[in-house]
């Protein structure tokens, strides 16, 4: 059981320390138009003049010949450096592949790729790979560390928040219903036009594994059956929904609220959940049993 209070700390991830292609059609990801983060469109199309990029279970397979082109031609691309023998990599692979397939259907789509660091030593060295898996997000060619989770949905949420605004505006009831269908774990901020949303948006940026949305539309506010300003959080466990009772101008209060409900009160303790359990400084009660 975890006590619902605490402060935010950087996420820790477990790494393996260092000691044939798919039969799919070759593809490369090409930018068709760029109208900003949310309106950039990507397609996967054959391109014979460049090094082939094969796809394995929805994930682009990169090497020294095609890496630079893949990064250059995709404003956003997530790259996993892995070792075939790494146990953590093997465990993570299905979640990564599932996220890749989901992000193909996103708006905008965003490719996920992988590099066998044991075969591509130069690429691994250039990108500071010291353990496996190492995951980097490239935005317009510049890379940053991946700090998201190790599940399909946590990867997708992290990428969507990096590619778009910290919180999505719900313009009408249809948009709110679509947002609910697409997300199991999310926060909705409900405000009048005169209420500042600066603190809300700051909290949304800082909590990377939960989707945020907001609205100032009367019909949307009525749908959520609350008085403005208000925050409501929805999740697939325990109480299913929680209403924030603190100060909507306090980033710390909102962040504590979201973190206290994003995981079930009781969760299994293993290599995947350990970073989540120890990552935000809350008191923890561990039960060991046969």
Short mmCIF file of C-alpha atoms in Angstrom, two decimals:
data_model
loop_
_atom_site.label_atom_id
_atom_site.label_comp_id
_atom_site.label_asym_id
_atom_site.label_seq_id
_atom_site.Cartn_x
_atom_site.Cartn_y
_atom_site.Cartn_z
CA UNK A 1 0.00 0.00 0.00
CA UNK A 2 1.25 3.48 -0.80
CA UNK A 3 0.39 6.59 1.19
CA UNK A 4 -1.03 9.27 -1.12
CA UNK A 5 1.37 12.13 -0.53
CA UNK A 6 4.90 13.05 -1.57
CA UNK A 7 7.08 15.12 -3.84
CA UNK A 8 8.32 14.60 -7.34
CA UNK A 9 11.74 13.16 -8.10
CA UNK A 10 13.38 12.22 -11.41
CA UNK A 11 12.39 8.80 -12.67
CA UNK A 12 14.93 6.02 -12.25
CA UNK A 13 15.18 3.27 -14.82
CA UNK A 14 16.91 -0.10 -14.66
CA UNK A 15 19.55 -0.69 -17.30
CA UNK A 16 21.55 -3.67 -18.47
CA UNK A 17 25.22 -2.75 -18.40
CA UNK A 18 27.31 -3.63 -21.44
CA UNK A 19 29.94 -6.47 -20.75
CA UNK A 20 18.43 -10.61 -39.39
CA UNK A 21 16.29 -7.99 -40.42
CA UNK A 22 12.51 -8.40 -40.71
CA UNK A 23 10.98 -9.48 -43.99
CA UNK A 24 8.80 -6.39 -44.09
CA UNK A 25 8.86 -3.96 -47.01
CA UNK A 26 11.60 -1.28 -46.66
CA UNK A 27 10.23 2.12 -45.72
CA UNK A 28 11.44 5.53 -44.65
CA UNK A 29 9.48 8.17 -42.78
CA UNK A 30 9.12 11.40 -44.71
CA UNK A 31 7.69 14.77 -43.71
CA UNK A 32 4.94 15.84 -46.10
CA UNK A 33 4.16 19.19 -44.53
CA UNK A 34 5.17 21.07 -41.41
CA UNK A 35 2.64 23.42 -39.87
CA UNK A 36 3.78 23.12 -36.28
CA UNK A 37 3.94 20.23 -33.85
CA UNK A 38 0.26 19.39 -33.99
CA UNK A 39 -0.25 19.76 -37.72
CA UNK A 40 2.90 18.06 -39.05
CA UNK A 41 1.95 15.07 -41.11
CA UNK A 42 4.10 12.00 -41.64
CA UNK A 43 3.76 9.14 -44.06
CA UNK A 44 5.74 5.99 -44.60
CA UNK A 45 6.69 5.86 -48.28
CA UNK A 46 9.28 4.03 -50.39
CA UNK A 47 12.35 6.04 -51.27
CA UNK A 48 14.90 4.26 -53.43
CA UNK A 49 17.49 7.03 -53.36
CA UNK A 50 18.17 6.62 -49.64
CA UNK A 51 19.38 3.77 -47.50
CA UNK A 52 16.54 1.34 -46.84
CA UNK A 53 14.80 1.44 -43.48
CA UNK A 54 13.21 -1.87 -42.61
CA UNK A 55 10.38 -2.24 -40.16
CA UNK A 56 10.23 -4.92 -37.47
CA UNK A 57 6.88 -5.29 -35.68
CA UNK A 58 6.05 -1.64 -36.31
CA UNK A 59 9.48 -0.37 -35.21
CA UNK A 60 11.96 1.15 -37.70
CA UNK A 61 15.33 -0.65 -37.74
CA UNK A 62 18.16 1.88 -37.90
CA UNK A 63 21.88 1.49 -38.53
CA UNK A 64 24.87 3.59 -39.49
CA UNK A 65 23.65 3.93 -43.08
CA UNK A 66 20.12 5.16 -42.46
CA UNK A 67 20.20 6.72 -38.98
CA UNK A 68 21.00 10.27 -40.06
CA UNK A 69 18.32 10.27 -42.77
CA UNK A 70 15.66 8.91 -40.41
CA UNK A 71 16.39 11.61 -37.83
CA UNK A 72 16.57 14.33 -40.46
CA UNK A 73 13.30 13.40 -42.14
CA UNK A 74 11.25 13.10 -38.94
CA UNK A 75 10.75 16.17 -36.72
CA UNK A 76 9.91 13.71 -33.92
CA UNK A 77 11.39 10.22 -33.67
CA UNK A 78 11.99 8.03 -30.61
CA UNK A 79 15.06 5.77 -30.82
CA UNK A 80 15.85 2.82 -28.56
CA UNK A 81 19.46 1.62 -28.32
CA UNK A 82 19.40 -1.99 -27.15
CA UNK A 83 21.43 -5.19 -26.83
CA UNK A 84 19.91 -8.48 -28.07
CA UNK A 85 21.11 -10.32 -24.94
CA UNK A 86 19.74 -7.73 -22.47
CA UNK A 87 16.91 -9.09 -20.33
CA UNK A 88 15.40 -5.66 -19.69
CA UNK A 89 15.42 -5.00 -23.45
CA UNK A 90 13.63 -8.27 -24.16
CA UNK A 91 10.99 -7.50 -21.55
CA UNK A 92 10.51 -3.97 -22.88
CA UNK A 93 10.35 -4.92 -26.58
CA UNK A 94 6.64 -5.92 -26.78
CA UNK A 95 5.54 -2.72 -25.03
CA UNK A 96 7.74 -0.62 -27.32
CA UNK A 97 6.36 -2.35 -30.43
CA UNK A 98 2.78 -1.88 -29.26
CA UNK A 99 3.45 1.81 -28.65
CA UNK A 100 4.96 2.09 -32.14
CA UNK A 101 1.78 0.69 -33.70
CA UNK A 102 -0.38 3.02 -31.65
CA UNK A 103 1.70 6.07 -32.57
CA UNK A 104 1.25 5.25 -36.26
CA UNK A 105 -2.43 6.02 -35.75
CA UNK A 106 -1.81 9.18 -33.72
CA UNK A 107 -2.33 12.72 -34.98
CA UNK A 108 0.33 13.47 -35.93
CA UNK A 109 1.91 10.03 -36.35
CA UNK A 110 5.35 9.59 -34.81
CA UNK A 111 7.82 6.80 -35.67
CA UNK A 112 9.54 4.65 -33.07
CA UNK A 113 12.89 3.14 -34.02
CA UNK A 114 15.60 0.89 -32.61
CA UNK A 115 19.36 0.45 -32.97
CA UNK A 116 21.28 -2.70 -32.06
CA UNK A 117 24.03 -0.97 -30.09
CA UNK A 118 26.17 -4.11 -30.03
CA UNK A 119 26.36 -4.03 -33.82
CA UNK A 120 26.38 -0.23 -34.28
CA UNK A 121 29.24 0.72 -31.96
CA UNK A 122 29.84 4.12 -33.53
CA UNK A 123 26.22 5.22 -33.20
CA UNK A 124 26.11 3.99 -29.61
CA UNK A 125 29.27 5.91 -28.75
CA UNK A 126 28.06 9.09 -30.47
CA UNK A 127 24.87 9.06 -28.43
CA UNK A 128 26.41 8.25 -25.07
CA UNK A 129 25.02 4.76 -24.66
CA UNK A 130 26.31 3.33 -21.38
CA UNK A 131 23.58 0.82 -20.60
CA UNK A 132 20.63 -0.91 -22.20
CA UNK A 133 18.10 0.10 -23.17
CA UNK A 134 19.01 3.75 -23.74
CA UNK A 135 16.14 5.71 -25.27
CA UNK A 136 16.42 9.12 -26.88
CA UNK A 137 13.80 11.41 -28.38
CA UNK A 138 14.96 13.45 -31.38
CA UNK A 139 13.10 16.70 -32.01
CA UNK A 140 14.27 18.46 -35.17
CA UNK A 141 17.52 16.52 -34.95
CA UNK A 142 18.29 17.43 -31.33
CA UNK A 143 18.05 14.61 -28.82
CA UNK A 144 16.85 14.47 -25.24
CA UNK A 145 16.57 11.70 -22.68
CA UNK A 146 13.43 9.61 -22.55
CA UNK A 147 12.03 9.88 -19.02
CA UNK A 148 8.74 8.03 -19.49
CA UNK A 149 7.57 4.63 -18.32
CA UNK A 150 8.08 1.12 -19.65
CA UNK A 151 4.51 0.30 -20.70
CA UNK A 152 2.77 0.86 -24.02
CA UNK A 153 0.45 3.55 -22.72
CA UNK A 154 3.10 5.41 -20.70
CA UNK A 155 5.30 5.62 -23.82
CA UNK A 156 2.39 6.92 -25.91
CA UNK A 157 1.35 9.49 -23.30
CA UNK A 158 4.90 10.77 -22.90
CA UNK A 159 5.30 11.19 -26.66
CA UNK A 160 1.94 12.88 -27.13
CA UNK A 161 2.78 15.41 -24.45
CA UNK A 162 6.17 16.10 -26.01
CA UNK A 163 4.68 16.59 -29.47
CA UNK A 164 1.68 18.66 -28.44
CA UNK A 165 0.53 21.19 -25.86
CA UNK A 166 0.70 20.25 -22.15
CA UNK A 167 -3.11 20.15 -21.99
CA UNK A 168 -5.64 19.63 -24.78
CA UNK A 169 -8.54 22.04 -25.16
CA UNK A 170 -11.97 20.36 -25.17
CA UNK A 171 -14.07 22.58 -27.43
CA UNK A 172 -17.33 20.66 -27.08
CA UNK A 173 -18.93 17.58 -25.54
CA UNK A 174 -17.98 15.43 -28.54
CA UNK A 175 -14.30 16.34 -28.04
CA UNK A 176 -14.58 15.52 -24.34
CA UNK A 177 -16.15 12.13 -25.06
CA UNK A 178 -13.46 11.33 -27.63
CA UNK A 179 -10.75 12.28 -25.12
CA UNK A 180 -12.32 9.95 -22.54
CA UNK A 181 -12.39 7.06 -25.02
CA UNK A 182 -8.77 7.53 -26.01
CA UNK A 183 -7.32 7.82 -22.50
CA UNK A 184 -7.74 5.63 -19.44
CA UNK A 185 -5.72 7.87 -17.14
CA UNK A 186 -6.33 11.61 -17.42
CA UNK A 187 -7.00 14.91 -15.68
CA UNK A 188 -9.58 17.48 -16.77
CA UNK A 189 -9.33 21.11 -15.68
CA UNK A 190 -12.57 23.11 -15.81
CA UNK A 191 -12.29 26.88 -15.71
CA UNK A 192 -14.15 30.06 -16.48
CA UNK A 193 -12.60 32.44 -18.97
CA UNK A 194 -11.22 34.71 -16.28
CA UNK A 195 -9.29 32.04 -14.33
CA UNK A 196 -5.57 31.74 -15.00
CA UNK A 197 -4.49 28.32 -16.29
CA UNK A 198 -0.75 28.94 -15.96
CA UNK A 199 -0.29 26.76 -12.87
CA UNK A 200 -2.47 24.02 -14.38
CA UNK A 201 -0.39 23.95 -17.57
CA UNK A 202 2.85 23.90 -15.56
CA UNK A 203 1.61 20.89 -13.58
CA UNK A 204 0.57 19.22 -16.84
CA UNK A 205 4.09 19.63 -18.25
CA UNK A 206 5.72 18.23 -15.12
CA UNK A 207 3.57 15.09 -14.82
CA UNK A 208 4.70 13.32 -17.97
CA UNK A 209 2.75 10.07 -17.75
CA UNK A 210 -0.79 11.43 -17.36
CA UNK A 211 -2.80 13.16 -20.09
CA UNK A 212 -4.32 16.56 -19.28
CA UNK A 213 -7.21 18.42 -20.89
CA UNK A 214 -9.19 21.54 -20.03
CA UNK A 215 -12.30 23.41 -21.04
CA UNK A 216 -14.06 26.73 -20.47
CA UNK A 217 -17.20 25.65 -22.37
CA UNK A 218 -20.39 25.54 -20.31
CA UNK A 219 -21.71 22.30 -21.85
CA UNK A 220 -18.41 20.51 -21.21
CA UNK A 221 -18.32 21.75 -17.62
CA UNK A 222 -21.88 20.51 -17.15
CA UNK A 223 -20.91 17.10 -18.51
CA UNK A 224 -18.39 16.69 -15.70
CA UNK A 225 -20.96 17.80 -13.11
CA UNK A 226 -18.80 20.21 -11.13
CA UNK A 227 -18.37 23.89 -10.30
CA UNK A 228 -15.49 25.89 -11.78
CA UNK A 229 -12.63 26.11 -11.21
CA UNK A 230 -12.16 22.38 -10.70
CA UNK A 231 -9.90 19.42 -11.48
CA UNK A 232 -11.19 15.90 -11.91
CA UNK A 233 -8.97 12.87 -12.42
CA UNK A 234 -10.11 9.61 -14.00
CA UNK A 235 -8.24 6.31 -13.70
CA UNK A 236 -8.93 2.59 -14.25
CA UNK A 237 -8.35 1.50 -10.63
CA UNK A 238 -9.65 1.94 -7.08
CA UNK A 239 -12.22 4.78 -6.90
CA UNK A 240 -12.12 5.42 -10.70
CA UNK A 241 -12.52 9.19 -10.26
CA UNK A 242 -11.27 11.85 -7.83
CA UNK A 243 -12.01 15.56 -7.46
CA UNK A 244 -9.27 18.00 -6.48
CA UNK A 245 -10.12 20.12 -3.42
CA UNK A 246 -6.96 22.24 -3.28
CA UNK A 247 -5.77 25.49 -4.83
CA UNK A 248 -5.88 25.49 -8.65
CA UNK A 249 -3.15 28.15 -8.61
CA UNK A 250 -0.73 25.85 -6.75
CA UNK A 251 1.42 23.68 -9.01
CA UNK A 252 2.67 21.62 -6.06
CA UNK A 253 -0.85 20.88 -4.77
CA UNK A 254 -2.10 19.79 -8.19
CA UNK A 255 0.99 17.68 -8.81
CA UNK A 256 0.60 15.89 -5.47
CA UNK A 257 -3.05 15.23 -6.21
CA UNK A 258 -2.33 13.67 -9.61
CA UNK A 259 0.54 11.55 -8.35
CA UNK A 260 -1.52 10.23 -5.45
CA UNK A 261 -4.08 8.69 -7.80
CA UNK A 262 -2.12 7.69 -10.90
CA UNK A 263 -1.29 4.22 -9.48
CA UNK A 264 -3.46 1.75 -7.55
CA UNK A 265 -3.09 1.84 -3.78
CA UNK A 266 -1.69 -1.71 -3.88
CA UNK A 267 0.55 -2.77 -6.77
CA UNK A 268 3.01 -5.64 -7.36
CA UNK A 269 6.65 -4.88 -6.61
CA UNK A 270 8.94 -5.89 -9.47
CA UNK A 271 11.58 -4.48 -11.79
CA UNK A 272 9.02 -2.57 -13.85
CA UNK A 273 7.12 -0.97 -10.98
CA UNK A 274 10.11 -0.20 -8.74
CA UNK A 275 10.96 3.13 -10.47
CA UNK A 276 7.33 4.22 -10.05
CA UNK A 277 7.16 3.11 -6.42
CA UNK A 278 10.40 4.79 -5.34
CA UNK A 279 10.38 7.65 -7.84
CA UNK A 280 8.25 10.26 -6.09
CA UNK A 281 9.32 10.07 -2.44
CA UNK A 282 6.10 8.82 -0.87
CA UNK A 283 6.15 6.53 2.20
CA UNK A 284 5.85 2.88 1.13
CA UNK A 285 4.60 -0.22 2.90
CA UNK A 286 5.97 -3.47 1.46
CA UNK A 287 4.32 -6.84 2.00
CA UNK A 288 6.45 -9.95 1.40
CA UNK A 289 4.57 -13.23 1.12
CA UNK A 290 4.91 -16.76 -0.24
#
